[in-house]
Coordinates of C-alpha atoms in Angstrom, one line a residue:
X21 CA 136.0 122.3 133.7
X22 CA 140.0 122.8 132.7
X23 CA 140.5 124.1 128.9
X24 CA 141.8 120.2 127.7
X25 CA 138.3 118.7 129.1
X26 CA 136.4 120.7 127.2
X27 CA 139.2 120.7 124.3
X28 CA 138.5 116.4 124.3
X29 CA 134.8 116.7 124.6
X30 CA 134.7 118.9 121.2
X31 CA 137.3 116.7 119.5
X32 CA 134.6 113.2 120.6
X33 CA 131.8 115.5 119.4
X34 CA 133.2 116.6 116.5
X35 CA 134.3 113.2 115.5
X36 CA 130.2 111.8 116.3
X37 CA 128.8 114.5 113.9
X38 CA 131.3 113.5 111.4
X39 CA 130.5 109.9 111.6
X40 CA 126.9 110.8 111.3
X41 CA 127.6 112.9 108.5
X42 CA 129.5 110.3 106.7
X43 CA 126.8 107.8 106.8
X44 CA 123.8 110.2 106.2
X45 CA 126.0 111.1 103.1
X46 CA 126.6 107.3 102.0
X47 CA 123.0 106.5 102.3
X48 CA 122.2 109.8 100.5
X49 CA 124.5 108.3 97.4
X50 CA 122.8 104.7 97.7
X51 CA 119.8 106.3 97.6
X52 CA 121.4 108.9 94.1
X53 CA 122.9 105.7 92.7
X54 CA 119.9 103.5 92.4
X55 CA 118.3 103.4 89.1
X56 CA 114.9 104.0 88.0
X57 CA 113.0 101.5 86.3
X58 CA 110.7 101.2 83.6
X59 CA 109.1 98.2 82.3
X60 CA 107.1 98.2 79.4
X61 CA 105.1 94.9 78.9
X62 CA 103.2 94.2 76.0
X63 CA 100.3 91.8 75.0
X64 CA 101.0 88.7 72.5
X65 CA 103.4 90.3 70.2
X66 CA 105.6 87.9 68.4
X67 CA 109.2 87.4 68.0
X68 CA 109.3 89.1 64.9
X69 CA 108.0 92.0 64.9
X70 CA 111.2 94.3 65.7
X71 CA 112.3 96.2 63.1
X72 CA 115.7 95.6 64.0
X73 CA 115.3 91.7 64.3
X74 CA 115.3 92.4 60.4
X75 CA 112.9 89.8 59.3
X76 CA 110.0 91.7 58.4
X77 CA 109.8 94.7 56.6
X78 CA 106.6 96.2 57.3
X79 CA 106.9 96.2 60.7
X80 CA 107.5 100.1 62.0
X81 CA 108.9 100.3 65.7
X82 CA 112.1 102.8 65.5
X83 CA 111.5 103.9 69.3
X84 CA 112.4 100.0 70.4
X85 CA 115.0 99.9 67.7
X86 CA 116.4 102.5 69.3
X87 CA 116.0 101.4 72.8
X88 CA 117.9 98.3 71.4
X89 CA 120.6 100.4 69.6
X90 CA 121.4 102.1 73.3
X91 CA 121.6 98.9 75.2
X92 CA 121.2 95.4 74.3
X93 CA 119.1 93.2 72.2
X94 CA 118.0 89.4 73.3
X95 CA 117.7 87.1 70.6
X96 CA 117.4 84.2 72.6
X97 CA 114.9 85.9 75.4
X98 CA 112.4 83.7 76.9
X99 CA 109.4 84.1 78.8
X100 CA 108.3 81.4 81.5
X101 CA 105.2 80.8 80.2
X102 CA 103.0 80.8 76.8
X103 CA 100.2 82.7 78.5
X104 CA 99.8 85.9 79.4
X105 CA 99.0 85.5 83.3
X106 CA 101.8 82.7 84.3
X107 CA 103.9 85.1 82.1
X108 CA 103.4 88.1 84.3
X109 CA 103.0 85.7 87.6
X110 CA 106.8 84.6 86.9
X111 CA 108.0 87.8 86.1
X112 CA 106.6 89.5 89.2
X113 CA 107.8 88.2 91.4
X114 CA 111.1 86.8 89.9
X115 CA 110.4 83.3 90.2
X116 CA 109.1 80.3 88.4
X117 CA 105.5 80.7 89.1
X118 CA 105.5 76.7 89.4
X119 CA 106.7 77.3 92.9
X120 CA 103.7 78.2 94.1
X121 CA 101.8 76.4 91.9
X122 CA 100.6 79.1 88.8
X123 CA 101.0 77.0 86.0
X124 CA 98.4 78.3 83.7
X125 CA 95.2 81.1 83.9
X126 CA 92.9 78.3 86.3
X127 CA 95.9 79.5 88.7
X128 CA 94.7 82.6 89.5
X129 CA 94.9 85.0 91.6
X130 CA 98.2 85.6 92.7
X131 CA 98.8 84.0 95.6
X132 CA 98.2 86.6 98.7
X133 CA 101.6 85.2 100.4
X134 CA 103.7 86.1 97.4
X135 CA 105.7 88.9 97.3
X136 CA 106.2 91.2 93.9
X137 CA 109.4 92.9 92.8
X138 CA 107.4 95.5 93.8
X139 CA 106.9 94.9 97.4
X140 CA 110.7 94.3 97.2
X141 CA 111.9 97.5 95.6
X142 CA 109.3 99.5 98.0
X143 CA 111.9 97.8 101.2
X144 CA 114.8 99.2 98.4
X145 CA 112.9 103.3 98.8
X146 CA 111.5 103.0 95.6
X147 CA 107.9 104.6 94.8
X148 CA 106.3 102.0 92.7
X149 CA 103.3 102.4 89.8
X150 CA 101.2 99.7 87.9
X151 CA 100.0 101.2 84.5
X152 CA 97.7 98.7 82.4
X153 CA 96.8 95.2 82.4
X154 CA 97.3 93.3 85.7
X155 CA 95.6 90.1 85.3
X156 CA 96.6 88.7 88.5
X157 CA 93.3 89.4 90.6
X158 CA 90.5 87.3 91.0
X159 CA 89.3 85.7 87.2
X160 CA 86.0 84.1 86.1
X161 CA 88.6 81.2 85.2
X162 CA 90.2 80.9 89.2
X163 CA 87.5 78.1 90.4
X164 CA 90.6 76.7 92.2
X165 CA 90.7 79.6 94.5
X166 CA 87.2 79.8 94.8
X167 CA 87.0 76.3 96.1
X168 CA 89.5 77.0 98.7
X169 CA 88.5 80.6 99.9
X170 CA 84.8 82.4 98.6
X171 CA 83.3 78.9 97.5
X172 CA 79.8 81.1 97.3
X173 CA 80.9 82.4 94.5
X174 CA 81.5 79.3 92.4
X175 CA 79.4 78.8 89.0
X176 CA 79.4 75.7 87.3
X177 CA 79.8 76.8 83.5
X178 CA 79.7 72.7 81.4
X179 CA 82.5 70.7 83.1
X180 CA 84.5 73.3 84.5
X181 CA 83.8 75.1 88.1
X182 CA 84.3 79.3 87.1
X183 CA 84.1 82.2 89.5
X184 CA 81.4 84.9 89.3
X185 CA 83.7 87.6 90.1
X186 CA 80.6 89.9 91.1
X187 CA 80.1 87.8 93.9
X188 CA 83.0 88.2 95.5
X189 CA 82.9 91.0 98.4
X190 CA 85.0 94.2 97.2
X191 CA 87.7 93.8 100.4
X192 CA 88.4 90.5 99.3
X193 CA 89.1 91.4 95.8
X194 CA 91.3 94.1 96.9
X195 CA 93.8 91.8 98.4
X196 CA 94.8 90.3 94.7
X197 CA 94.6 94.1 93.5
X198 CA 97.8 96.2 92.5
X199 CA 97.5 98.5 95.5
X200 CA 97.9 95.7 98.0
X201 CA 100.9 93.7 95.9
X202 CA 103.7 96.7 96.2
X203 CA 102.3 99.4 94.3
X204 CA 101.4 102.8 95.9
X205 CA 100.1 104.0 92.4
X206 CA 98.1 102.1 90.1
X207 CA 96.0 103.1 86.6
X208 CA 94.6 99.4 86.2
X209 CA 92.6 97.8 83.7
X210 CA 92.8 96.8 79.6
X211 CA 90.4 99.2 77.4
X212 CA 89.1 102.4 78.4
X213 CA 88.0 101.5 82.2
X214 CA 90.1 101.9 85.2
X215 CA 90.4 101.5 88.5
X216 CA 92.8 104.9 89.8
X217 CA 94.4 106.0 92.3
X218 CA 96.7 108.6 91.3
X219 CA 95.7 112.1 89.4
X220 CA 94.2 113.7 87.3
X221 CA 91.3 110.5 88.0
X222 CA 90.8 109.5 91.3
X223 CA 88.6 106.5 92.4
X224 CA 90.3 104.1 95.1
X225 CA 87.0 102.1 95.7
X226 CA 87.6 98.6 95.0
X227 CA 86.1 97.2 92.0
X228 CA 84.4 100.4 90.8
X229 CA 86.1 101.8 87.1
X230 CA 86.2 105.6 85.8
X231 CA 86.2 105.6 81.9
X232 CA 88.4 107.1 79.9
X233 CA 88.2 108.1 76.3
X234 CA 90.9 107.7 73.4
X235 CA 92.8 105.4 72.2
X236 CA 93.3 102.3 74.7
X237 CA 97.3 102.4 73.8
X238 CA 97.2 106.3 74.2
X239 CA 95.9 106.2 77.2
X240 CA 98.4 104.0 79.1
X241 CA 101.5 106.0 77.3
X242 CA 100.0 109.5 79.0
X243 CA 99.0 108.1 82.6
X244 CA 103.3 106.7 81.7
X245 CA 104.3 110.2 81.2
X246 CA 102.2 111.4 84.6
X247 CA 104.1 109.3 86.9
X248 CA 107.2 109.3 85.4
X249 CA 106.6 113.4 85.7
X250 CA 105.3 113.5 89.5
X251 CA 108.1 111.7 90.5
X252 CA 111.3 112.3 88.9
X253 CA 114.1 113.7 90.8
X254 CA 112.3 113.5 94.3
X255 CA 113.8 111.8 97.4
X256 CA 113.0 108.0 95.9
X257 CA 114.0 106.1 92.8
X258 CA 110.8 104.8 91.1
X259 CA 109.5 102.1 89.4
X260 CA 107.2 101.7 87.0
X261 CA 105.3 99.3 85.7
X262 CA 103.8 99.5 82.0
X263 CA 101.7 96.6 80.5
X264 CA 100.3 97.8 77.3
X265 CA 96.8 95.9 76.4
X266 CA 98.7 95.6 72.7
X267 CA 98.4 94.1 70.1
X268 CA 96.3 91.9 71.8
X269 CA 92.8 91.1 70.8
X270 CA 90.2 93.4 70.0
X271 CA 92.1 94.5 66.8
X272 CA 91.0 98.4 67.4
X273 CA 94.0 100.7 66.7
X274 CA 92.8 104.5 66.2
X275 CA 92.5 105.8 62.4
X276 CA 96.0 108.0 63.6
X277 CA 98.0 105.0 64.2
X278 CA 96.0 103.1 60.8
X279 CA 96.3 105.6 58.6
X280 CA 100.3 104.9 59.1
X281 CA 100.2 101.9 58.2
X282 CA 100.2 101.4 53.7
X283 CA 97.5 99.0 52.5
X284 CA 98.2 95.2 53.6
X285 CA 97.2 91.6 52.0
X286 CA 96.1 91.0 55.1
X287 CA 93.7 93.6 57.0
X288 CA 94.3 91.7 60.0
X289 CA 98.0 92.0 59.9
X290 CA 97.4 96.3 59.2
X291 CA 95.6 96.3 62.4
X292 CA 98.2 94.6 64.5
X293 CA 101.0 97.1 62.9
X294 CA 99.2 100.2 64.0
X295 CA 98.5 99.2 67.7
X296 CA 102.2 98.0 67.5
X297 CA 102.9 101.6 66.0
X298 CA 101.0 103.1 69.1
X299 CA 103.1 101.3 71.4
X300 CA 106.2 101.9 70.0
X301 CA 105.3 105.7 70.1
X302 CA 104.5 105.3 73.6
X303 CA 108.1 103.9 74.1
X304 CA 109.3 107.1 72.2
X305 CA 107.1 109.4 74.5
X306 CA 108.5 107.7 77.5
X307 CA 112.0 107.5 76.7
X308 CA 111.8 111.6 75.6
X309 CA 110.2 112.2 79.1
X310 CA 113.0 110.5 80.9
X311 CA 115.4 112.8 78.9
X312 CA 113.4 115.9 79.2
X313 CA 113.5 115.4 83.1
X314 CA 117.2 114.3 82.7
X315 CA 117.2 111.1 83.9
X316 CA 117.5 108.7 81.1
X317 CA 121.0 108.1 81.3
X318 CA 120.1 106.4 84.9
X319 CA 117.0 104.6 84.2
X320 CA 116.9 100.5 83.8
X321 CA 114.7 100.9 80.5
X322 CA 113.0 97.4 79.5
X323 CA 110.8 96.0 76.6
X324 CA 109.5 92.5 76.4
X325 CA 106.2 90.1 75.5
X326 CA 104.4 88.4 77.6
X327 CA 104.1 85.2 75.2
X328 CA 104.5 84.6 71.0
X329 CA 101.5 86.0 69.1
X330 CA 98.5 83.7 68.7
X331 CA 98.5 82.1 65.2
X332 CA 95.7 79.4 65.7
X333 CA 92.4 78.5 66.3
X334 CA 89.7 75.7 66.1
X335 CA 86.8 75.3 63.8
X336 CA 84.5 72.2 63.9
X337 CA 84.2 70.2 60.7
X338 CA 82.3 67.0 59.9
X339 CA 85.3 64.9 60.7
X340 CA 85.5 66.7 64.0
X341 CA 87.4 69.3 65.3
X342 CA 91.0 70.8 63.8
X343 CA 93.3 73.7 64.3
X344 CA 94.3 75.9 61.1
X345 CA 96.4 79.0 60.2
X346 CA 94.4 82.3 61.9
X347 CA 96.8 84.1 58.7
X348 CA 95.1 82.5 55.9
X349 CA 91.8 85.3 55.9
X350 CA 90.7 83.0 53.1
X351 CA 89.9 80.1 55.0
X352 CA 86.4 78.7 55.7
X353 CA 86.2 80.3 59.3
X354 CA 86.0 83.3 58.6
X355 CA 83.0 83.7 56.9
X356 CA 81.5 81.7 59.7
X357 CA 81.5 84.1 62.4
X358 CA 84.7 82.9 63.8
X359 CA 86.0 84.8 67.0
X360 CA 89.4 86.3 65.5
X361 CA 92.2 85.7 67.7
X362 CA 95.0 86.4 65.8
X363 CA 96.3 90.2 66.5
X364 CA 98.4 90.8 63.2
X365 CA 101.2 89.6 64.4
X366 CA 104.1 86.9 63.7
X367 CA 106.6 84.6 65.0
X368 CA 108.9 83.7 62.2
X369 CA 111.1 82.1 61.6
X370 CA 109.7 80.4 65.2
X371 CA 107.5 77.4 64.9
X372 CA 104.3 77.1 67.0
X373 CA 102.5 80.3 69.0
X374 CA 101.2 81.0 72.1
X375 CA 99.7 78.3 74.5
X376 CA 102.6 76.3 72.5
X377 CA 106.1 75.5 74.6
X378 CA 107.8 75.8 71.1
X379 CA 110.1 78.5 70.6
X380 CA 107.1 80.6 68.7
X381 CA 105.3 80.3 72.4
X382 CA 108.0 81.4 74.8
X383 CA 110.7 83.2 72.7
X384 CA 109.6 86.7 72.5
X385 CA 111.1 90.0 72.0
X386 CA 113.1 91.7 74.7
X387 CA 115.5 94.3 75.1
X388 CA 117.2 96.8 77.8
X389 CA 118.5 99.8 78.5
X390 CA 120.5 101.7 81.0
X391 CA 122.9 104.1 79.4
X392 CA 124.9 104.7 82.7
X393 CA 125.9 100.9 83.2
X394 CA 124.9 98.9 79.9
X395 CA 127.5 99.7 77.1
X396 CA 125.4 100.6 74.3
X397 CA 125.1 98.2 70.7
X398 CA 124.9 95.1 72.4
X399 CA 123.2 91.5 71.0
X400 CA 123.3 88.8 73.3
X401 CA 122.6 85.8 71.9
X402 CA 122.5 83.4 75.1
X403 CA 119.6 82.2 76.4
X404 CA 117.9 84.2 79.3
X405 CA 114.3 84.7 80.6
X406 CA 112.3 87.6 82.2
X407 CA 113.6 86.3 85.6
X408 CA 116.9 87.4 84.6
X409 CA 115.8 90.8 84.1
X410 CA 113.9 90.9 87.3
X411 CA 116.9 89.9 89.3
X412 CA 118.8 92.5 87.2
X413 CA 117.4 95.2 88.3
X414 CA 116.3 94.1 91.6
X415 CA 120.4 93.8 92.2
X416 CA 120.9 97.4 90.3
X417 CA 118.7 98.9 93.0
X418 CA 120.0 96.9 96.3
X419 CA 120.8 94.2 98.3
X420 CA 119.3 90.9 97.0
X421 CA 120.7 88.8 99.5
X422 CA 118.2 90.4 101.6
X423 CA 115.1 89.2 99.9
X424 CA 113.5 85.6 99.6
X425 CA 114.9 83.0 97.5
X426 CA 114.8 84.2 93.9
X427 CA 115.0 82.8 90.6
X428 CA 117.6 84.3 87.5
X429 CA 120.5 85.7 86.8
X430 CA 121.9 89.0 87.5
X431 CA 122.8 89.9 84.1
X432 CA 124.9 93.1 84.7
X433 CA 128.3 91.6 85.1
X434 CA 127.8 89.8 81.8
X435 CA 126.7 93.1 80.1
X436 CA 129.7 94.6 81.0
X437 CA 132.8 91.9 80.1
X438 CA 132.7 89.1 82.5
X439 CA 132.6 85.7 80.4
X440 CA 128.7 85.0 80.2
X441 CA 129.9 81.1 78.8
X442 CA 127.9 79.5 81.9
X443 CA 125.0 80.9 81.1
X444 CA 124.9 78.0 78.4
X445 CA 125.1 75.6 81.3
X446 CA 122.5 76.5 83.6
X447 CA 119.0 75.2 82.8
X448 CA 115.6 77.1 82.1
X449 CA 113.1 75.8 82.2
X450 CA 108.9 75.0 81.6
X451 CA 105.7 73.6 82.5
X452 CA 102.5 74.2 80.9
X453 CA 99.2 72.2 81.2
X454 CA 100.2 68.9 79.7
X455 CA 103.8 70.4 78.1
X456 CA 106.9 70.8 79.6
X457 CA 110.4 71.8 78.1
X458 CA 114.2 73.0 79.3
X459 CA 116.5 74.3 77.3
X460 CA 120.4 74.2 78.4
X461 CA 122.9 75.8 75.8
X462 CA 121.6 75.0 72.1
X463 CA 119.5 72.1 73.6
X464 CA 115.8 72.2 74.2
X465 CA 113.9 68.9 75.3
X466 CA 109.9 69.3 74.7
X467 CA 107.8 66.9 76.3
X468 CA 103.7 66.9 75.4
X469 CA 102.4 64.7 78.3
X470 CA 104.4 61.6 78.3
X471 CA 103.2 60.6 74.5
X472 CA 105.2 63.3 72.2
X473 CA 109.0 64.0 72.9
X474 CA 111.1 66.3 70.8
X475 CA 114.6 67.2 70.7
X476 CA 116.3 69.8 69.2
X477 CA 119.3 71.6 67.9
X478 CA 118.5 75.2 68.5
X479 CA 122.0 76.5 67.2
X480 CA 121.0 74.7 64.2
X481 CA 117.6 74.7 63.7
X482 CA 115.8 77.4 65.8
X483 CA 112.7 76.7 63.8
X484 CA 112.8 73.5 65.8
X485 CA 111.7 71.3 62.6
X486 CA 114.2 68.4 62.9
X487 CA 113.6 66.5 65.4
X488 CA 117.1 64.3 66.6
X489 CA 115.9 62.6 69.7
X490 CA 117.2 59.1 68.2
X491 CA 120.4 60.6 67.2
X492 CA 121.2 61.9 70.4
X493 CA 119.6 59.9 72.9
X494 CA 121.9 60.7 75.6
X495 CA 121.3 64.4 75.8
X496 CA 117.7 64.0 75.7
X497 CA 118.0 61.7 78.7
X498 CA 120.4 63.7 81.0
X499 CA 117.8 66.5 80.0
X500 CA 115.0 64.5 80.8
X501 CA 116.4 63.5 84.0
X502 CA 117.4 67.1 84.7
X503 CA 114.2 68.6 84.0
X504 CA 112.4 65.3 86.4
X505 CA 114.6 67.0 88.7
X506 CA 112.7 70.5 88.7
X507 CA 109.6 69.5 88.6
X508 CA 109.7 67.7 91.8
X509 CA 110.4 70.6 93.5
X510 CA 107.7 73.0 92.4
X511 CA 103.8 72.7 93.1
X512 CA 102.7 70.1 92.2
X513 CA 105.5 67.9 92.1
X514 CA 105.6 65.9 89.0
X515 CA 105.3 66.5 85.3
X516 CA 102.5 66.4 83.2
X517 CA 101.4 63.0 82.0
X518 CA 98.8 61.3 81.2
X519 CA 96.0 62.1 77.8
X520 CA 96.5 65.0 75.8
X521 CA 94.0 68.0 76.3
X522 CA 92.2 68.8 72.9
X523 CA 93.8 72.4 72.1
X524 CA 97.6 71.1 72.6
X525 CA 97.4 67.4 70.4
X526 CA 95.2 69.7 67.5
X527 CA 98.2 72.7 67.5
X528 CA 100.8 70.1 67.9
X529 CA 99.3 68.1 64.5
X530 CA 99.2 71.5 62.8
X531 CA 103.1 72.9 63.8
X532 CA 104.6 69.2 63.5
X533 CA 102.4 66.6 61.4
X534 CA 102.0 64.5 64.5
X535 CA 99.2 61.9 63.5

């Protein structure tokens, strides 16, 4: 072989490794460039209660202010539903959870077929981990599944078919589990219990809890800190996954987190400021961590409710049964051994609370951070919904076009200049046993069955107590019409109609004097 062969073969071969090279090294800085994420979810706390909302004052949550302060605040942020599991359904797996037919908690489980945004960023090199309340899996309340797939296990409870989740065989359960919807680490469950995967508690057996002392809040924030520790700076981004069983009902924050909060007229309202102290100390753990470990200034940071706080409840009187105000501890119920749902906390100025499609219901408190591509001090003040931040991050750590159809907005470009005027034209919107609702720019159209309809101004009147249906007829029918639309295309295809269901016609007498 002459001196130029071998002279060309070197040069080809040279040029091959090169190539190589080149594309090991652009996939190396795909893989550098992607975000980590961190979602913190929390548990019926209302609109607000953020300090730096600035309508209460005794409401103590610096970390989030801060969190808000080095990215962007939603006022207008909406959740897809006024319940906790079609909240987190939607979320999830970016879509309107009507598209697979999740309207309410009877919904559940989460459909085996659906991909998460977990399952998606795993197919993006991400490690994922699920920290907290799921509520996704099998429920007492799924007798819809039941009748479909374990119909042994159904229990007829009164009028309604309910699911004795005992009876369901542990490899069937695991299907609807976190381990099997995306996550390779999970530390599931609400107050002290758990089912673990990860160190220093270990117990992958399906079904079966280890117990864990402290403070329910506490405990979530440190198994945080663990996976955030384990697996910053390796190979993979990661994601995680933090739903905080907060302020949510049992009202049991720790003396620490109490003995912060000064002497209240309400004891009620004390209670739900110290677990929403503990939370927003967990957020301040969380964020240090990521600093410590230097990686804050590329993590997708993000804070939001699952639904409004609940503010009503039923008592029965001789005249029959009525809704009243869970805030005035003075009222008759109480005394009566009343099951206290109210956490402590408030949706003003919002009207209604959750199970409601009023603004109290579905307008919650949301914020983000990513200090590498989110200029920091922003408020946005358009309307946009936890789909919006799922598709946000999903395109900030790769190629969406890749995935399923998915619903939202990426909201990066509008973060960083672009004109974010059409997000006032594109429609979100709702369906909720016998409510459903769409806002588009400062209109909302609410429709209770097909007996109550509402219109209203939310530019004007976020408190949504005018009603101006008659004065703008128009609008509500092109929204009407619009929101017709929707509904025929999700599962099942119609909207609600027909008589009210007790809970809904009671809080919508209370919220709106509708006789």
């Amino acid at each position: 072989m002459n001196k130029r062969i071998i002279l060309n073969l070197w040069i080809k071969g040279a040029a091959v490794a090169c190539l190589a090279l080149s594309t090991l090294n652009t996939f190396a800085q795909q893989q550098n460039s992607q975000p980590n994420i961190v979602v913190v979810y929390t548990d019926d706390w209302g609109y607000s209660d953020l300090g730096i909302h600035g309508i209460r004052d005794d409401i103590l949550t610096p970390n989030i202010d801060q969190l808000a302060q080095s990215g962007v605040l939603f006022t207008d942020g909406y959740v897809t539903a006024p319940q906790c599991a079609p909240s987190r359904a939607g979320f999830l797996t970016c879509k309107y959870q009507q598209r697979f037919g999740f309207d309410s908690i009877p919904s559940l489980p989460l459909k085996a077929e659906e991909k998460t945004v977990a399952n998606h960023l795993k197919g993006f090199g991400y490690r994922t981990g699920m920290i907290g309340k799921w509520h996704l899996d099998i429920g007492a309340l799924g007798g819809e599944w039941a009748k479909e797939h374990y119909p042994d296990a159904l229990v007829k409870r009164g009028s309604r078919e309910t699911v004795d989740v005992d009876a369901v065989p542990a490899n069937v359960k695991k299907t609807y589990e976190p381990g099997q919807r995306g996550f390779d680490e999970y530390y599931w469950g609400r107050s002290n219990d758990y089912i673990v995967n990860f160190p220093p508690h270990q117990n992958t057996e399906s079904g079966v809890a280890i117990t864990v002392g402290g403070d329910r809040v506490d405990q979530k924030t440190e198994a945080s800190l663990d996976f955030i520790e384990r697996n910053a700076n390796q190979k993979k981004p990661f994601f995680l996954y933090t739903a905080y069983y907060a302020p949510h009902t049992p009202s049991t924050p720790s003396k620490h987190y109490l003995d912060q909060i000064p002497a209240q007229e309400s004891q009620q309202r004390r209670k739900g400021l110290a677990l929403m102290l503990a939370v927003d100390t967990g957020v301040g753990k969380i964020v240090n961590k990521l600093k410590e470990l230097n990686i804050y200034d590329n993590t997708i940071v993000l804070f939001v409710s699952d639904n409004g706080a609940p503010l009503a409840d039923f008592i029965d009187t001789p005249e029959g049964k009525v809704a009243y105000s869970l805030v005035d501890e003075n009222h008759p119920a109480y005394t009566k051994g009343k099951r206290l749902r109210w956490d402590g906390s408030h949706n003003e100025p919002l009207n209604g609370d959750k199970g409601l499609l009023t603004e109290g219901g579905i307008r919650v408190p949301m914020v983000m951070s990513w200090p590498n591509k989110i200029k920091s001090g922003q408020t946005c003040g358009k309307p946009v919904n936890t789909l919006d931040l799922a598709k946000t991050f999903l395109s900030a750590a790769g190629d969406v076009s890749t995935l399923p159809e998915l619903d939202g907005v990426n909201l990066l470009p509008y973060l960083n200049g672009q004109d974010d005027s059409d997000l006032l034209q594109r429609p979100m919107f709702w369906r909720f046993y016998t409510q459903s609702a769409v806002r588009k720019g400062k209109w909302k159209l609410l429709l209770v069955s097909d007996q109550m309809e509402f219109l209203f101004d939310l530019d004007q009147d976020k408190e949504e107590k005018n009603n101006v249906i008659e004065q703008y007829p128009e609008v509500a029918g092109a929204l009407r019409k619009t929101l017709t639309t929707w509904a025929g295309k999700m599962t099942p295809a119609k909207l609600p109609s027909g008589p009210l269901q007790p809970p809904e016609v009671l809080k919508y007498k209370l919220y709106f004097s509708q006789e």
